[in-house]
Structure formats: structure tokens, C-alpha cells
Tab-separated table of N, CA and C in Angstrom:
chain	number	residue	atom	x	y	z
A	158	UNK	N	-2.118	-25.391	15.019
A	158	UNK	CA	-0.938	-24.999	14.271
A	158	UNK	C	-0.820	-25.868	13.023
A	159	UNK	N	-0.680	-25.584	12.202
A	159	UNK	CA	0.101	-25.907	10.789
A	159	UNK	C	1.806	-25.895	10.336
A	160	UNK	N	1.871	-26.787	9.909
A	160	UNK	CA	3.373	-27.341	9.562
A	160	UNK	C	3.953	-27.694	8.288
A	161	UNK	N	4.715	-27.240	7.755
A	161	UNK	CA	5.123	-26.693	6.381
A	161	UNK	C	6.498	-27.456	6.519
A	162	UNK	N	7.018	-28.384	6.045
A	162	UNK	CA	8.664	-28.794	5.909
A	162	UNK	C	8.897	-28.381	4.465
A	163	UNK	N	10.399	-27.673	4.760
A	163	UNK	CA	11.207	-27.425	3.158
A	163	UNK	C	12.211	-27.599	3.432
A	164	UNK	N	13.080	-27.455	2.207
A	164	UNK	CA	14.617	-27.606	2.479
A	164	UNK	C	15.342	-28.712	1.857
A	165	UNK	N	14.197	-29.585	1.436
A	165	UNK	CA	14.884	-31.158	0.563
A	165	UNK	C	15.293	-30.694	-1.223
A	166	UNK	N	16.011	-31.852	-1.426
A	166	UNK	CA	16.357	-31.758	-2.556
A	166	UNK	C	17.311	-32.853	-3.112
A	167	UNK	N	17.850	-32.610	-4.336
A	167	UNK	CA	18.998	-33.973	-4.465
A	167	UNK	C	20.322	-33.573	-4.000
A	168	UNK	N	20.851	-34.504	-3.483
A	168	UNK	CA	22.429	-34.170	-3.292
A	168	UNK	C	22.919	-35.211	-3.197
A	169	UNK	N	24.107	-35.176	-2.979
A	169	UNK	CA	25.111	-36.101	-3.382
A	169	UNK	C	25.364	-36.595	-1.784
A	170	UNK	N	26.054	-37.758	-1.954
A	170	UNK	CA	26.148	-38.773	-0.445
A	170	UNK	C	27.490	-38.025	-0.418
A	171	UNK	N	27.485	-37.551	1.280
A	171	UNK	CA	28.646	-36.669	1.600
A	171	UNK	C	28.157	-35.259	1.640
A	172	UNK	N	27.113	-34.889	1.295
A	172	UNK	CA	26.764	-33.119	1.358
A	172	UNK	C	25.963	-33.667	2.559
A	173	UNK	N	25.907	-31.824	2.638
A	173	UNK	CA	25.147	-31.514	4.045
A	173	UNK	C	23.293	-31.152	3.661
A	174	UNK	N	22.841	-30.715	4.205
A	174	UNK	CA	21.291	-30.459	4.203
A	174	UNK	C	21.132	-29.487	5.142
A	175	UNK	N	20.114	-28.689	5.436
A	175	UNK	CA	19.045	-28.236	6.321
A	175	UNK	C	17.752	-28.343	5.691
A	176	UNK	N	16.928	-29.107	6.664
A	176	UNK	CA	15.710	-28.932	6.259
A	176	UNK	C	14.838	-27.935	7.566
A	177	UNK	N	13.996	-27.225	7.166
A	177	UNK	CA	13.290	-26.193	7.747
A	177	UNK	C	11.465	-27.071	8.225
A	178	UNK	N	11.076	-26.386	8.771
A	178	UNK	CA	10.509	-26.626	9.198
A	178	UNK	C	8.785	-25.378	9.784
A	179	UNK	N	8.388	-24.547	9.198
A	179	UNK	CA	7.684	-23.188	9.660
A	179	UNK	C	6.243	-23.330	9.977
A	180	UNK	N	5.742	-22.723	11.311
A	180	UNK	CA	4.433	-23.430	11.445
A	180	UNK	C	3.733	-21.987	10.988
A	181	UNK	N	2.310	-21.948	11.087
A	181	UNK	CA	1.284	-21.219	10.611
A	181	UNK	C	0.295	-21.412	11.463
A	182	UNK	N	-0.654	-20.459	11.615
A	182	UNK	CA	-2.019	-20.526	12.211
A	182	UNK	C	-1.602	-20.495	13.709
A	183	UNK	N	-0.669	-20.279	14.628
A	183	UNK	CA	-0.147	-20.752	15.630
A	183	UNK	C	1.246	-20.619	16.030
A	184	UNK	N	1.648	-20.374	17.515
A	184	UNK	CA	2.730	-20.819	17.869
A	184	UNK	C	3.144	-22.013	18.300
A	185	UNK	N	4.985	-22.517	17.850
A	185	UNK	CA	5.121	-23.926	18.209
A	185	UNK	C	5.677	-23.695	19.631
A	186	UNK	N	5.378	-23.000	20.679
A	186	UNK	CA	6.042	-22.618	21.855
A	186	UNK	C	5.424	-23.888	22.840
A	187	UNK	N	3.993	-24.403	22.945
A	187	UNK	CA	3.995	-25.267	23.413
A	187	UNK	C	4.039	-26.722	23.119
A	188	UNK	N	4.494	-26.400	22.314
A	188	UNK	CA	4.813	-28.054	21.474
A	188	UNK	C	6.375	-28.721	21.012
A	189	UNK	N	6.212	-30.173	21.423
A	189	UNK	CA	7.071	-31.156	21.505
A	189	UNK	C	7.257	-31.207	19.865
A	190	UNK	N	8.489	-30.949	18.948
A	190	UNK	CA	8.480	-31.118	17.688
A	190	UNK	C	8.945	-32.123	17.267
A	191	UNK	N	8.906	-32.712	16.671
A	191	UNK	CA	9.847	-33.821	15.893
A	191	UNK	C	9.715	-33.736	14.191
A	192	UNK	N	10.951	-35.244	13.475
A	192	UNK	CA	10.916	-34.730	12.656
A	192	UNK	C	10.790	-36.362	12.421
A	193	UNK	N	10.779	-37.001	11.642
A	193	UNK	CA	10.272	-38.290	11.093
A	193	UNK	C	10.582	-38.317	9.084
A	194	UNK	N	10.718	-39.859	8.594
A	194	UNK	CA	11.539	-39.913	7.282
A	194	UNK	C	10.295	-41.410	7.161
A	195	UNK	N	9.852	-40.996	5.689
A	195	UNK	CA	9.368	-42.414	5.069
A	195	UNK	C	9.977	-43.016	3.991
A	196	UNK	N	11.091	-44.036	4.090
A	196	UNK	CA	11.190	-44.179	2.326
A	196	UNK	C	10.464	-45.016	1.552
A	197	UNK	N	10.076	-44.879	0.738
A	197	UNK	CA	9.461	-46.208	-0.367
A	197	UNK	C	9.225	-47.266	0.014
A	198	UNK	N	7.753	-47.845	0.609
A	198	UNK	CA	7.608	-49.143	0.831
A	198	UNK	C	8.428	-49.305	2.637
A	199	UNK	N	8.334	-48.289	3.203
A	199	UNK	CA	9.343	-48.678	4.812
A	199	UNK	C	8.012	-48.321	5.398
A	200	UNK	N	8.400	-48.524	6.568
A	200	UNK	CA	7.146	-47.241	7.605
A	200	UNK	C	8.294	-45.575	7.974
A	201	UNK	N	7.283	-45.424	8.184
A	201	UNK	CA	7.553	-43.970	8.734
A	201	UNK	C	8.763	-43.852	10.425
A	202	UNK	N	9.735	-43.617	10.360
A	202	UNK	CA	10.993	-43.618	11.253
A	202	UNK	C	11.131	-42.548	11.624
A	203	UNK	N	11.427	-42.310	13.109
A	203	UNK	CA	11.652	-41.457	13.735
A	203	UNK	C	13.279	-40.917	13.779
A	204	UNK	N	13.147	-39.660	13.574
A	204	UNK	CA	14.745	-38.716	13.347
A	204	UNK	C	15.292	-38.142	14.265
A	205	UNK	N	14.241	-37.249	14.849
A	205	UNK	CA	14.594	-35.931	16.006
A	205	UNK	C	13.622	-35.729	16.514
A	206	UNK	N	13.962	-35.201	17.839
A	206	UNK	CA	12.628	-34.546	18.593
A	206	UNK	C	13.601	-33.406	19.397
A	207	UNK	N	12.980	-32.638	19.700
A	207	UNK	CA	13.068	-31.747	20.386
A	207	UNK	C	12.287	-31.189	21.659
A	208	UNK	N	12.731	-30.460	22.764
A	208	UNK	CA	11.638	-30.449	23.896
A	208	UNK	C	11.287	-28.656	23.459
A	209	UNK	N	9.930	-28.330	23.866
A	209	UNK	CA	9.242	-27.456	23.801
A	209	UNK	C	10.499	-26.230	23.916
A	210	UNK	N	11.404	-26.021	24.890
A	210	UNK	CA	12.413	-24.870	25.301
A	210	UNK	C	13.942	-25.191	24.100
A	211	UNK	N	13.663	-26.352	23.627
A	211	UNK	CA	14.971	-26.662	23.156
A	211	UNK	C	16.511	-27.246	23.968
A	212	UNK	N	16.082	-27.182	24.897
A	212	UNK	CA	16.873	-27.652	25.958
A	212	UNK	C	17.334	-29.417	25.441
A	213	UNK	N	16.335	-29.973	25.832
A	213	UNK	CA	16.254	-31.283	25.275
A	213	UNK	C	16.115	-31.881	23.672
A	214	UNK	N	17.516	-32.751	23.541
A	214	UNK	CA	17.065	-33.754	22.319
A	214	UNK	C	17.160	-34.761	21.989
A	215	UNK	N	16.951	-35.332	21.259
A	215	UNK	CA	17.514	-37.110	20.886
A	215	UNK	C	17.105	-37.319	19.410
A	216	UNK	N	18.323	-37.662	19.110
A	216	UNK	CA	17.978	-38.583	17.763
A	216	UNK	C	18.409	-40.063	17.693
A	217	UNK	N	17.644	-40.529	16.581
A	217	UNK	CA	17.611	-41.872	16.238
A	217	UNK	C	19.263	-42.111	15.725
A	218	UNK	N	19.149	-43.464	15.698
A	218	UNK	CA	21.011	-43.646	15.952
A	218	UNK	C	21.374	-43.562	14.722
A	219	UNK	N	20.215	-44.106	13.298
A	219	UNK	CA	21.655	-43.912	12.246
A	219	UNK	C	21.520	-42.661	12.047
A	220	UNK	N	21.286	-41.593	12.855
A	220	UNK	CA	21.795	-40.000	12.372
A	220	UNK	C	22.886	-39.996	13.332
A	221	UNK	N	22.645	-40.261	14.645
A	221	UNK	CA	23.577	-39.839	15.915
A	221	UNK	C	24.936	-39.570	15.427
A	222	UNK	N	25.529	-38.368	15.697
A	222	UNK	CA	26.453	-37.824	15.001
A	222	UNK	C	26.757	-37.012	13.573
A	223	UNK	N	25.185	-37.243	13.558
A	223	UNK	CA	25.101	-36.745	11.594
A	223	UNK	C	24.282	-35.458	11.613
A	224	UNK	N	23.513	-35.564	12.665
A	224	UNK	CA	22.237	-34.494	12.595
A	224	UNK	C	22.227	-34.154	13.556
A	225	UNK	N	21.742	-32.848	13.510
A	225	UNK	CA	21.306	-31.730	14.704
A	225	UNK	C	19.751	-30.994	14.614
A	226	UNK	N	19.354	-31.502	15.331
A	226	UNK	CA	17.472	-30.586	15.775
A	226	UNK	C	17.934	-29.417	16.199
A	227	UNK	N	17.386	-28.237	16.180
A	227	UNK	CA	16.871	-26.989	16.692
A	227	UNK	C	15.943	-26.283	16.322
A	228	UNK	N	15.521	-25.458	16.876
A	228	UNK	CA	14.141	-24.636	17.327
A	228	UNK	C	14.561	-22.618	17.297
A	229	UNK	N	13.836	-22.304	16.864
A	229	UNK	CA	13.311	-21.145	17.083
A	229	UNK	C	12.086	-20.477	17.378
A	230	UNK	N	12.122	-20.802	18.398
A	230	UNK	CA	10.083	-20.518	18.771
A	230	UNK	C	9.796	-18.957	18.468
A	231	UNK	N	10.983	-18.012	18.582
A	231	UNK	CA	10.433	-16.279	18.339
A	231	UNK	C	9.850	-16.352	16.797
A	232	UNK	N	10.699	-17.661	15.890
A	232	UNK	CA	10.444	-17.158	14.256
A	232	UNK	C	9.441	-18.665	13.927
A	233	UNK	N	9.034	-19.693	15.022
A	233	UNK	CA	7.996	-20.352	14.665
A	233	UNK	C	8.591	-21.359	13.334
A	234	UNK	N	9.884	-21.900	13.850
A	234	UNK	CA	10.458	-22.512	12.902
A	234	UNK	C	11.247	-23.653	14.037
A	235	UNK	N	11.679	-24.596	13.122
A	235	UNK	CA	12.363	-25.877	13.031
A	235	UNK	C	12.844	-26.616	12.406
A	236	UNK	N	14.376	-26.384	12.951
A	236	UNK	CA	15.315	-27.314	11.924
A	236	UNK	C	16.085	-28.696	12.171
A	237	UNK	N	16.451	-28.818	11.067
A	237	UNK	CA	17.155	-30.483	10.842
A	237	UNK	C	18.240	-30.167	10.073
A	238	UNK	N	19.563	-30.221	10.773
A	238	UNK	CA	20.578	-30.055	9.796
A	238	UNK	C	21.255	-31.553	9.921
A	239	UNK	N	21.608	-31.789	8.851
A	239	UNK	CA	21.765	-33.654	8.000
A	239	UNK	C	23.350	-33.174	7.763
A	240	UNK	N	24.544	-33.651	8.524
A	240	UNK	CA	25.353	-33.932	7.499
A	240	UNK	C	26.188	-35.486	7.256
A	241	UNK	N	27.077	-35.552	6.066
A	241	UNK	CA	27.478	-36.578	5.739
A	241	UNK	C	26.234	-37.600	5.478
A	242	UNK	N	25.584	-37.096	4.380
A	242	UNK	CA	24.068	-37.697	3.916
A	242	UNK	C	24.598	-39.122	3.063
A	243	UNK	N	24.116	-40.156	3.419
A	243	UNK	CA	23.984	-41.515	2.792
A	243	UNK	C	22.855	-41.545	1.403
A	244	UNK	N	23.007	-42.319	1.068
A	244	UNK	CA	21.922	-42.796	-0.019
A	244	UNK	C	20.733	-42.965	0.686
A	245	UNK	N	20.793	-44.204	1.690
A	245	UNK	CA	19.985	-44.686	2.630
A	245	UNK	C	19.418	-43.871	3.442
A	246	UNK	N	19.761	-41.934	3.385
A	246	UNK	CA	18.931	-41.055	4.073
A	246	UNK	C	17.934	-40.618	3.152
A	247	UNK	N	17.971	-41.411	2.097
A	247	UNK	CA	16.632	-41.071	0.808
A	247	UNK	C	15.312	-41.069	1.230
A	248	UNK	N	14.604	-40.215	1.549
A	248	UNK	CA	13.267	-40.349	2.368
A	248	UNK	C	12.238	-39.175	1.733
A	249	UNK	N	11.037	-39.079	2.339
A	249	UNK	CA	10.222	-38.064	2.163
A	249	UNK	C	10.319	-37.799	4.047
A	250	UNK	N	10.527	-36.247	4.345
A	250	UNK	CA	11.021	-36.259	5.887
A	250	UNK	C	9.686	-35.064	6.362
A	251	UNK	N	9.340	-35.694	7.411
A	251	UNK	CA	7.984	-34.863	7.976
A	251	UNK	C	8.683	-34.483	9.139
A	252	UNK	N	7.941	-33.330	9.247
A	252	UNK	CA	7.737	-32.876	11.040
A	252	UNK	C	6.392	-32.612	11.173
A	253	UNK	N	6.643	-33.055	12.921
A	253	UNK	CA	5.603	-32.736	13.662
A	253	UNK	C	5.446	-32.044	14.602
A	254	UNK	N	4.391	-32.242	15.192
A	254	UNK	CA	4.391	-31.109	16.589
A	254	UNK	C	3.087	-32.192	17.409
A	255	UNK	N	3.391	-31.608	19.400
A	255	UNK	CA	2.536	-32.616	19.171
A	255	UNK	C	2.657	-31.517	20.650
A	256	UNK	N	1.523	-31.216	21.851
A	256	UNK	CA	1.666	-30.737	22.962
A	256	UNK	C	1.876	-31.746	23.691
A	257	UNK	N	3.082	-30.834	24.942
A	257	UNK	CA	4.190	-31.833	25.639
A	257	UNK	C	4.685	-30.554	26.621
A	258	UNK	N	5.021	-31.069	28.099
A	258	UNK	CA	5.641	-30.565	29.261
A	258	UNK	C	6.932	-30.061	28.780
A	259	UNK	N	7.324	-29.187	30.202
A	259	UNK	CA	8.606	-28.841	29.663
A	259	UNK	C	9.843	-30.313	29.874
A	260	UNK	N	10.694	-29.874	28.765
A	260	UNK	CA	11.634	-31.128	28.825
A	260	UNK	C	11.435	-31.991	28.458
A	261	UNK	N	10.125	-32.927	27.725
A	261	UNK	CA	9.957	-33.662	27.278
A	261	UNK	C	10.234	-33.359	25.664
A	262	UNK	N	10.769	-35.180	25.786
A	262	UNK	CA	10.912	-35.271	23.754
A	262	UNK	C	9.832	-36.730	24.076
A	263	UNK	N	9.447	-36.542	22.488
A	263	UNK	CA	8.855	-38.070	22.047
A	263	UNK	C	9.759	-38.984	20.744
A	264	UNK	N	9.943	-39.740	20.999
A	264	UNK	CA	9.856	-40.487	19.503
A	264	UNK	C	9.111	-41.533	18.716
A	265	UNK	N	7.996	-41.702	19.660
A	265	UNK	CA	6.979	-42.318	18.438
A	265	UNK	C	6.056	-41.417	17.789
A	266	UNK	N	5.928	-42.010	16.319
A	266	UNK	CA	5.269	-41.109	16.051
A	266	UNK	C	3.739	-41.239	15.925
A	267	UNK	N	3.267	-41.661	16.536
A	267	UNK	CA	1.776	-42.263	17.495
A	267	UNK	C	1.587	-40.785	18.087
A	268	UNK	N	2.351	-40.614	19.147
A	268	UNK	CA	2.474	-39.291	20.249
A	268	UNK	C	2.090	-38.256	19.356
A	269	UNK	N	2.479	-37.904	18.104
A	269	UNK	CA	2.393	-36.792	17.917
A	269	UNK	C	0.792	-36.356	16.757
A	270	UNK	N	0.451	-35.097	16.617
A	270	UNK	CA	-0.880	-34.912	16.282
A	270	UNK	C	-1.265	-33.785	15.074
A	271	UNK	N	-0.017	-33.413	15.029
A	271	UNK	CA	0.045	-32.647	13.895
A	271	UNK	C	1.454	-32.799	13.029
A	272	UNK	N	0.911	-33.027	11.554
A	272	UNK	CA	1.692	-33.625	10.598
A	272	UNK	C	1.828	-32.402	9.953
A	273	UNK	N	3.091	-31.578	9.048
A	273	UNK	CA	3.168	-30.836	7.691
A	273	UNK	C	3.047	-31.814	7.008
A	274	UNK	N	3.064	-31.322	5.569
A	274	UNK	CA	3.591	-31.927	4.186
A	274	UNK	C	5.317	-32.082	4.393
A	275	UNK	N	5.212	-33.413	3.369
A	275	UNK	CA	6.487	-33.749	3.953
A	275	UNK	C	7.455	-33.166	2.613
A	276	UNK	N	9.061	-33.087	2.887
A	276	UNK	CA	10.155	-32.761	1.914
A	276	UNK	C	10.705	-34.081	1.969
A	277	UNK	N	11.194	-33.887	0.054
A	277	UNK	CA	12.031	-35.115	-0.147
A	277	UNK	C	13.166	-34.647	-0.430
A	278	UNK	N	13.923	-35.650	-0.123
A	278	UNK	CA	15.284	-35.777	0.126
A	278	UNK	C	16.168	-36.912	-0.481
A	279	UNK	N	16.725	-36.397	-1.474
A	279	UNK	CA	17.349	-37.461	-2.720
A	279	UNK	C	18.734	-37.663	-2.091
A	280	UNK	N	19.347	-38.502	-1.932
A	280	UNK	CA	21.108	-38.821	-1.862
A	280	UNK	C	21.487	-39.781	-2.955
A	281	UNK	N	22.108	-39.132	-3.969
A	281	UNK	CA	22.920	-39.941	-4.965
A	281	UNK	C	24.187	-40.263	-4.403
A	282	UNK	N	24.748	-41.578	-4.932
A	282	UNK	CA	25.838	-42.472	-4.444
A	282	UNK	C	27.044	-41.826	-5.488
């Protein structure tokens, strides 16, 4: 499978986001997705994961309360909706996919094996 992230852009600290997520070559039905953020000079940080059914999720804490993962496996998509965006959510934001049981999430991003191109994501103060 192949992995395509869109949906970034500039906005202002206090707007909302969705970023998308659409695979190719493949379905993401058996795969553990996540979504991961690099900014400038950081390492690469884990955001969201999701379990294969969507049932299961977890995010990293400075979203907890800010962001929501979901899945559409019929349309082979995956989202990240961001709200109340900081400056400090300034990143280039990847997803992944990685095969995984039912109910399982990951959040390192070691675990996972397939990278898209990533979207950037500007927050002006």
C-alpha cells in the first residue's frame, strides 16, 4: 500500500484542521495506521494511531483533547482532525500504516513500515 497525506496548510493558532490521509495500490483494512509530526531540527513524534477496525485509539498528550483519529477503510482513507492548533503544532505530519491484529494501536514509529509523503502544517501566533 501507498500513502498520500493532505490537508495541511497555514492557519492561525485557534483554527481547526483536517488532515487526510488516502492509500493507493492497496487496502488499509489490515493495517494499524498512525499519524506522526516532524518539526525543524526535532525527531519525528508520534500523534495518533488507530486500530485496524477503528475501534481503538490513542493519542499523544499534547493533542489529548485537541485531536481526533478516524478511519474509513470502505474509502481507503485516514483522518486527523486538529483543533485549537498552537504554533508549536508547526510540523511536517506523516502517516503510516504498518500490519497489526485486531485492536491493536502502535506508537512508535519504529513499528510502523510504510511512510506517505508528509503535509505541512503552519500555525501562526
Amino acid at each position: 500500500v501507498q500513502l498520500q497525506a493532505s490537508g495541511g496548510g497555514l492557519v492561525q493558532a485557534g483554527d481547526s484542521l483536517t488532515l487526510s490521509c488516502a492509500a493507493s495500490e492497496g487496502t488499509i483494512v489490515p493495517y494499524v495506521m498512525g499519524w506522526f509530526r516532524q518539526a525543524p531540527g526535532k525527531e519525528r513524534d508520534f500523534v495518533a494511531t488507530i486500530s485496524r477496525g477503528g475501534t481503538v485509539k490513542d493519542v499523544a498528550d499534547f493533542v489529548k483533547g485537541r485531536a481526533t483519529i478516524s478511519r474509513e477503510n470502505a474509502k481507503n482513507t485516514v483522518h486527523l482532525r486538529m483543533n485549537r492548533l498552537r504554533p508549536e503544532d508547526t510540523a511536517v505530519y506523516y502517516c503510516a500504516a504498518t500490519q497489526g491484529v485486531t485492536g491493536q494501536t502502535m506508537t512508535s514509529a519504529n513499528r510502523y513500515n510504510v511512510w506517505g509523503r508528509g503535509t505541512q502544517v503552519t500555525v501562526s501566533s
